[in-house]
Short mmCIF file of C-alpha atoms in Angstrom, two decimals:
data_model
loop_
_atom_site.label_atom_id
_atom_site.label_comp_id
_atom_site.label_asym_id
_atom_site.label_seq_id
_atom_site.Cartn_x
_atom_site.Cartn_y
_atom_site.Cartn_z
CA MET F 1 8.12 -2.53 -136.85
CA LYS F 2 7.77 -3.40 -140.54
CA GLN F 3 10.19 -6.14 -141.59
CA ALA F 4 11.29 -5.32 -145.12
CA GLU F 5 12.66 -8.10 -147.27
CA VAL F 6 15.92 -7.11 -148.92
CA ILE F 7 16.52 -8.74 -152.32
CA ALA F 8 19.81 -8.48 -154.20
CA ILE F 9 19.60 -9.00 -157.98
CA CYS F 10 23.04 -10.34 -158.73
CA ASN F 11 25.14 -11.83 -161.50
CA GLN F 12 28.76 -10.99 -162.23
CA LYS F 13 28.02 -11.36 -165.95
CA GLY F 14 26.71 -8.25 -167.66
CA GLY F 15 23.91 -8.23 -170.22
CA VAL F 16 21.77 -10.90 -168.58
CA GLY F 17 18.73 -8.72 -167.88
CA LYS F 18 19.70 -7.95 -164.29
CA THR F 19 18.67 -4.30 -164.27
CA THR F 20 15.50 -4.96 -166.26
CA THR F 21 14.59 -7.64 -163.74
CA ALA F 22 15.22 -5.28 -160.81
CA VAL F 23 13.09 -2.53 -162.39
CA ASN F 24 10.16 -4.73 -163.33
CA LEU F 25 10.18 -6.79 -160.15
CA GLY F 26 10.15 -3.53 -158.17
CA ALA F 27 7.32 -2.14 -160.29
CA GLY F 28 5.36 -5.38 -159.98
CA LEU F 29 5.70 -5.35 -156.19
CA ALA F 30 4.58 -1.69 -156.10
CA MET F 31 1.55 -2.54 -158.28
CA SER F 32 0.69 -5.23 -155.72
CA GLY F 33 0.38 -2.58 -153.03
CA LYS F 34 3.83 -3.01 -151.51
CA LYS F 35 6.08 -0.12 -150.53
CA VAL F 36 9.27 -0.61 -152.50
CA LEU F 37 12.74 0.93 -152.50
CA LEU F 38 14.95 0.26 -155.52
CA ILE F 39 18.67 0.78 -154.89
CA ASP F 40 21.04 1.37 -157.79
CA ALA F 41 24.32 -0.13 -156.58
CA ASP F 42 26.07 0.07 -159.95
CA PRO F 43 28.31 3.01 -160.96
CA GLN F 44 26.95 2.71 -164.52
CA ALA F 45 23.59 3.87 -163.06
CA ASP F 46 21.59 1.75 -165.52
CA LEU F 47 18.67 1.30 -163.12
CA SER F 48 18.48 5.06 -162.55
CA ALA F 49 18.52 5.68 -166.31
CA CYS F 50 15.89 2.99 -166.96
CA LEU F 51 13.56 4.82 -164.58
CA GLY F 52 14.06 8.18 -166.26
CA TRP F 53 17.01 9.76 -164.45
CA LYS F 54 19.47 9.98 -167.33
CA ASN F 55 21.97 12.44 -165.82
CA THR F 56 22.56 11.29 -162.26
CA ASP F 57 26.03 12.86 -162.28
CA ALA F 58 24.21 16.19 -161.84
CA LEU F 59 22.41 15.04 -158.67
CA ASP F 60 23.75 16.35 -155.35
CA GLU F 61 22.35 13.40 -153.38
CA THR F 62 22.78 9.79 -154.50
CA ILE F 63 23.75 6.46 -152.99
CA VAL F 64 27.29 7.85 -152.81
CA SER F 65 26.38 10.80 -150.58
CA VAL F 66 24.45 8.69 -148.07
CA LEU F 67 26.88 5.77 -147.98
CA SER F 68 29.75 8.23 -147.52
CA LYS F 69 28.03 9.46 -144.36
CA VAL F 70 27.54 5.90 -143.15
CA ARG F 71 31.19 5.11 -143.88
CA ASN F 72 32.28 8.18 -141.91
CA ASP F 73 29.82 7.42 -139.08
CA GLU F 74 27.96 10.69 -139.69
CA PRO F 75 24.20 11.20 -139.19
CA PHE F 76 21.95 11.32 -142.24
CA ASP F 77 18.29 11.80 -143.07
CA PRO F 78 16.75 8.41 -144.06
CA LYS F 79 14.98 10.23 -146.93
CA GLU F 80 18.23 11.72 -148.25
CA GLY F 81 18.88 10.96 -151.90
CA ILE F 82 15.65 9.01 -152.41
CA LEU F 83 13.61 9.91 -155.48
CA HIS F 84 10.03 8.88 -156.22
CA HIS F 85 8.98 7.28 -159.49
CA ASN F 86 5.47 7.87 -160.76
CA GLU F 87 4.78 4.12 -160.79
CA GLY F 88 4.97 4.03 -157.00
CA MET F 89 8.56 2.99 -156.29
CA ASP F 90 11.17 4.95 -154.36
CA VAL F 91 14.61 4.97 -155.97
CA LEU F 92 18.07 5.58 -154.54
CA PRO F 93 20.04 6.55 -157.66
CA SER F 94 23.69 6.01 -158.46
CA ASN F 95 26.34 7.73 -160.55
CA ILE F 96 29.93 7.26 -161.68
CA GLU F 97 31.26 8.49 -158.31
CA LEU F 98 30.27 5.12 -156.88
CA SER F 99 33.39 3.60 -158.50
CA GLN F 100 35.63 5.89 -156.46
CA PHE F 101 33.54 5.21 -153.36
CA GLU F 102 34.11 1.47 -153.78
CA LEU F 103 37.87 2.03 -153.84
CA SER F 104 37.61 4.14 -150.67
CA LEU F 105 36.20 1.17 -148.76
CA VAL F 106 39.48 -0.75 -148.86
CA ASN F 107 40.74 0.62 -145.54
CA VAL F 108 37.37 1.11 -143.84
CA MET F 109 36.48 -0.85 -140.70
CA SER F 110 33.58 -3.27 -141.34
CA ARG F 111 33.67 -2.26 -144.99
CA GLU F 112 31.34 -5.11 -145.99
CA ASN F 113 28.58 -3.71 -143.76
CA VAL F 114 28.24 -0.14 -145.03
CA LEU F 115 25.10 -0.78 -147.09
CA LYS F 116 23.64 -2.98 -144.33
CA ASN F 117 24.17 -0.19 -141.80
CA TYR F 118 22.44 2.25 -144.14
CA LEU F 119 19.44 -0.05 -144.54
CA ARG F 120 19.09 -0.46 -140.79
CA GLN F 121 17.90 3.15 -140.67
CA VAL F 122 15.84 3.07 -143.88
CA LYS F 123 14.17 -0.28 -144.47
CA SER F 124 11.51 -0.01 -141.74
CA GLY F 125 9.60 2.25 -144.14
CA TYR F 126 9.34 -0.44 -146.83
CA ASP F 127 7.99 -3.89 -147.53
CA TYR F 128 10.67 -4.69 -150.09
CA VAL F 129 14.12 -3.32 -150.91
CA VAL F 130 15.49 -4.43 -154.29
CA ILE F 131 19.20 -3.89 -154.95
CA ASP F 132 20.51 -3.84 -158.51
CA CYS F 133 24.11 -5.05 -158.18
CA MET F 134 26.95 -4.18 -160.51
CA PRO F 135 28.18 -6.91 -162.90
CA SER F 136 31.18 -7.90 -160.79
CA LEU F 137 31.90 -9.60 -157.47
CA GLY F 138 33.66 -6.57 -155.93
CA MET F 139 33.10 -4.79 -152.64
CA LEU F 140 29.81 -3.17 -153.66
CA THR F 141 28.30 -6.53 -154.57
CA ILE F 142 29.62 -8.04 -151.33
CA ASN F 143 27.94 -5.15 -149.49
CA ALA F 144 24.67 -5.95 -151.24
CA LEU F 145 24.89 -9.66 -150.40
CA THR F 146 25.78 -8.87 -146.80
CA ALA F 147 22.73 -6.59 -146.52
CA ALA F 148 20.32 -8.93 -148.33
CA ASP F 149 17.87 -11.50 -147.04
CA LYS F 150 18.01 -13.29 -150.36
CA VAL F 151 19.62 -13.13 -153.77
CA ILE F 152 17.84 -13.62 -157.09
CA ILE F 153 20.13 -14.63 -159.95
CA PRO F 154 19.13 -13.73 -163.52
CA VAL F 155 20.73 -16.10 -166.02
CA GLN F 156 20.59 -15.59 -169.76
CA ALA F 157 19.58 -18.71 -171.67
CA GLN F 158 22.93 -19.06 -173.42
CA TYR F 159 25.97 -21.23 -172.72
CA LEU F 160 28.57 -18.69 -171.57
CA PRO F 161 26.38 -16.74 -169.09
CA ALA F 162 25.24 -20.02 -167.55
CA LYS F 163 28.85 -21.20 -167.26
CA GLY F 164 29.64 -18.41 -164.76
CA MET F 165 27.15 -19.79 -162.24
CA THR F 166 29.73 -21.87 -160.38
CA GLN F 167 31.87 -18.87 -159.44
CA LEU F 168 28.85 -16.80 -158.46
CA LEU F 169 27.46 -19.54 -156.21
CA TYR F 170 30.90 -19.99 -154.64
CA ASN F 171 30.98 -16.30 -153.72
CA VAL F 172 27.42 -16.37 -152.37
CA ALA F 173 28.37 -19.35 -150.19
CA LYS F 174 31.46 -17.51 -148.96
CA VAL F 175 29.33 -14.50 -147.94
CA GLN F 176 26.95 -16.90 -146.18
CA ARG F 177 29.83 -18.47 -144.22
CA GLN F 178 31.73 -15.32 -143.32
CA LEU F 179 29.38 -12.31 -143.38
CA ASN F 180 25.67 -13.11 -143.65
CA PRO F 181 24.60 -16.57 -142.46
CA ASP F 182 20.95 -15.60 -143.00
CA LEU F 183 21.40 -14.98 -146.74
CA LYS F 184 19.24 -17.29 -148.85
CA ILE F 185 19.31 -17.96 -152.57
CA GLY F 186 15.78 -17.01 -153.63
CA GLY F 187 16.26 -18.64 -156.98
CA ILE F 188 17.45 -18.46 -160.56
CA VAL F 189 15.32 -16.64 -163.12
CA MET F 190 15.96 -17.46 -166.77
CA THR F 191 16.07 -14.31 -168.92
CA LEU F 192 16.31 -13.22 -172.54
CA ILE F 193 14.89 -16.52 -173.73
CA ASP F 194 14.42 -17.08 -177.42
CA GLN F 195 12.15 -20.10 -177.54
CA ARG F 196 12.80 -20.49 -181.25
CA THR F 197 16.36 -21.70 -180.61
CA SER F 198 17.43 -25.12 -179.42
CA LEU F 199 20.30 -23.46 -177.50
CA ALA F 200 17.88 -21.69 -175.16
CA LYS F 201 15.99 -24.91 -174.44
CA GLU F 202 19.24 -26.84 -173.90
CA THR F 203 20.60 -24.16 -171.54
CA ILE F 204 17.42 -24.11 -169.45
CA GLU F 205 17.50 -27.89 -169.20
CA ALA F 206 21.19 -27.83 -168.21
CA ILE F 207 20.52 -25.24 -165.47
CA ARG F 208 17.67 -27.38 -164.12
CA LYS F 209 19.79 -30.53 -164.22
CA ASN F 210 22.90 -28.99 -162.62
CA TYR F 211 21.33 -26.67 -160.05
CA GLY F 212 17.62 -27.46 -159.78
CA ALA F 213 18.02 -30.03 -157.00
CA GLY F 214 19.44 -27.46 -154.58
CA ILE F 215 18.28 -24.10 -155.93
CA ARG F 216 14.81 -22.98 -156.87
CA ILE F 217 14.37 -22.26 -160.59
CA TYR F 218 11.55 -19.75 -160.94
CA SER F 219 8.66 -20.83 -163.12
CA ALA F 220 8.67 -17.38 -164.73
CA GLN F 221 10.78 -17.31 -167.88
CA ILE F 222 11.58 -13.88 -169.28
CA PRO F 223 11.46 -13.84 -173.10
CA VAL F 224 13.74 -11.79 -175.27
CA GLY F 225 11.85 -8.88 -176.76
CA VAL F 226 12.22 -5.32 -177.89
CA LYS F 227 9.36 -4.07 -175.66
CA ALA F 228 11.38 -4.26 -172.44
CA ALA F 229 14.25 -2.32 -173.99
CA GLU F 230 11.85 0.30 -175.35
CA ALA F 231 10.28 0.66 -171.90
CA SER F 232 13.71 1.31 -170.35
CA GLY F 233 14.38 3.99 -172.93
CA ARG F 234 11.14 5.70 -171.92
CA GLY F 235 11.88 5.58 -168.18
CA GLU F 236 8.99 3.17 -167.57
CA SER F 237 8.42 -0.37 -166.42
CA ILE F 238 7.16 -2.92 -168.92
CA TYR F 239 3.72 -2.73 -167.24
CA SER F 240 3.39 0.97 -167.96
CA TYR F 241 4.81 0.72 -171.47
CA ASP F 242 3.04 -2.43 -172.74
CA ALA F 243 1.06 -4.34 -170.12
CA ASP F 244 -0.12 -6.90 -172.70
CA SER F 245 3.37 -7.93 -173.83
CA LYS F 246 4.93 -11.32 -173.13
CA PRO F 247 7.70 -9.79 -170.95
CA ALA F 248 5.02 -8.07 -168.83
CA ALA F 249 3.24 -11.37 -168.29
CA ALA F 250 6.52 -13.08 -167.39
CA TYR F 251 7.54 -10.40 -164.89
CA ALA F 252 4.06 -10.47 -163.37
CA GLU F 253 4.51 -14.21 -162.81
CA LEU F 254 7.92 -13.63 -161.22
CA THR F 255 6.39 -10.98 -158.95
CA ARG F 256 3.70 -13.42 -157.80
CA GLU F 257 6.36 -16.03 -157.00
CA VAL F 258 8.43 -13.53 -155.01
CA LEU F 259 5.35 -12.32 -153.10
CA LYS F 260 4.38 -15.92 -152.28
CA ASP F 261 7.89 -16.61 -150.99
CA GLY F 262 7.80 -13.40 -148.94
CA GLU F 263 4.50 -14.32 -147.30
CA LYS F 264 5.84 -17.77 -146.44
CA ALA F 265 9.00 -16.27 -144.93
CA ARG F 266 6.97 -13.86 -142.79
CA THR F 267 4.70 -16.69 -141.61
CA ASP F 268 7.74 -18.80 -140.73
CA ARG F 269 9.25 -15.91 -138.75
CA LEU F 270 6.04 -15.36 -136.80
CA ARG F 271 5.71 -19.05 -136.07
CA SER F 272 9.35 -19.22 -134.99
CA SER F 273 9.01 -16.23 -132.65
CA GLY F 274 5.80 -17.67 -131.19
CA ASP F 275 7.53 -20.97 -130.37
CA ARG F 276 10.19 -19.27 -128.25
#
């Protein structure tokens, strides 16, 4: 059976390029021949909108409809709610109803495992599942971290977004201890970098100094630029909109790093199973 790698793109701070990273990492993986499912786990539905579905409130089937069935222990079709983007990715869209769904989880047994239980029936059809988390550390984000094999943390190259790293890493460690001991931190990816400013360079250096010894800092550095925002407005990835842009080159580098890590993880799993 295919062993999909589940990646949560997570940061409780908004505006750090989280959704853009999820979209373009997913598109990059699809361009590399991988079967990819992008999951919009944010009630704001930014990922869905960035890929061209602007009015997800009008959709009958979304992440809410399928997770509601999982919550209620009802059967569902693994293809339910999944849309296909013309760049080769499958997408499970979100809408504002996800906020109410999150509240409904308060009294649910094993509430942290709803998304994980959904993926058990879906992920065998994919090489990679990329989850765009909401900008908070609530129950939906905990669900994503519980379901994930690894978390990638986008950090904007400014002081205040970087300052929130301590709380985020504390929560990831708590999920590792209590819910998902197999969760790994894939790494930190620096985003929205303006190389013209000394602040960006100082922030990157501070992240490397404070966290680089224990956490991988991806070599890819995502520059600030209007092209990525324009691509989102068109419902396209940066590769489709402007393949020659600096953000496209940076996301291509990030994709190569993630693919290399994925191949190493699969090799390690095969070696481990062969030693038993």
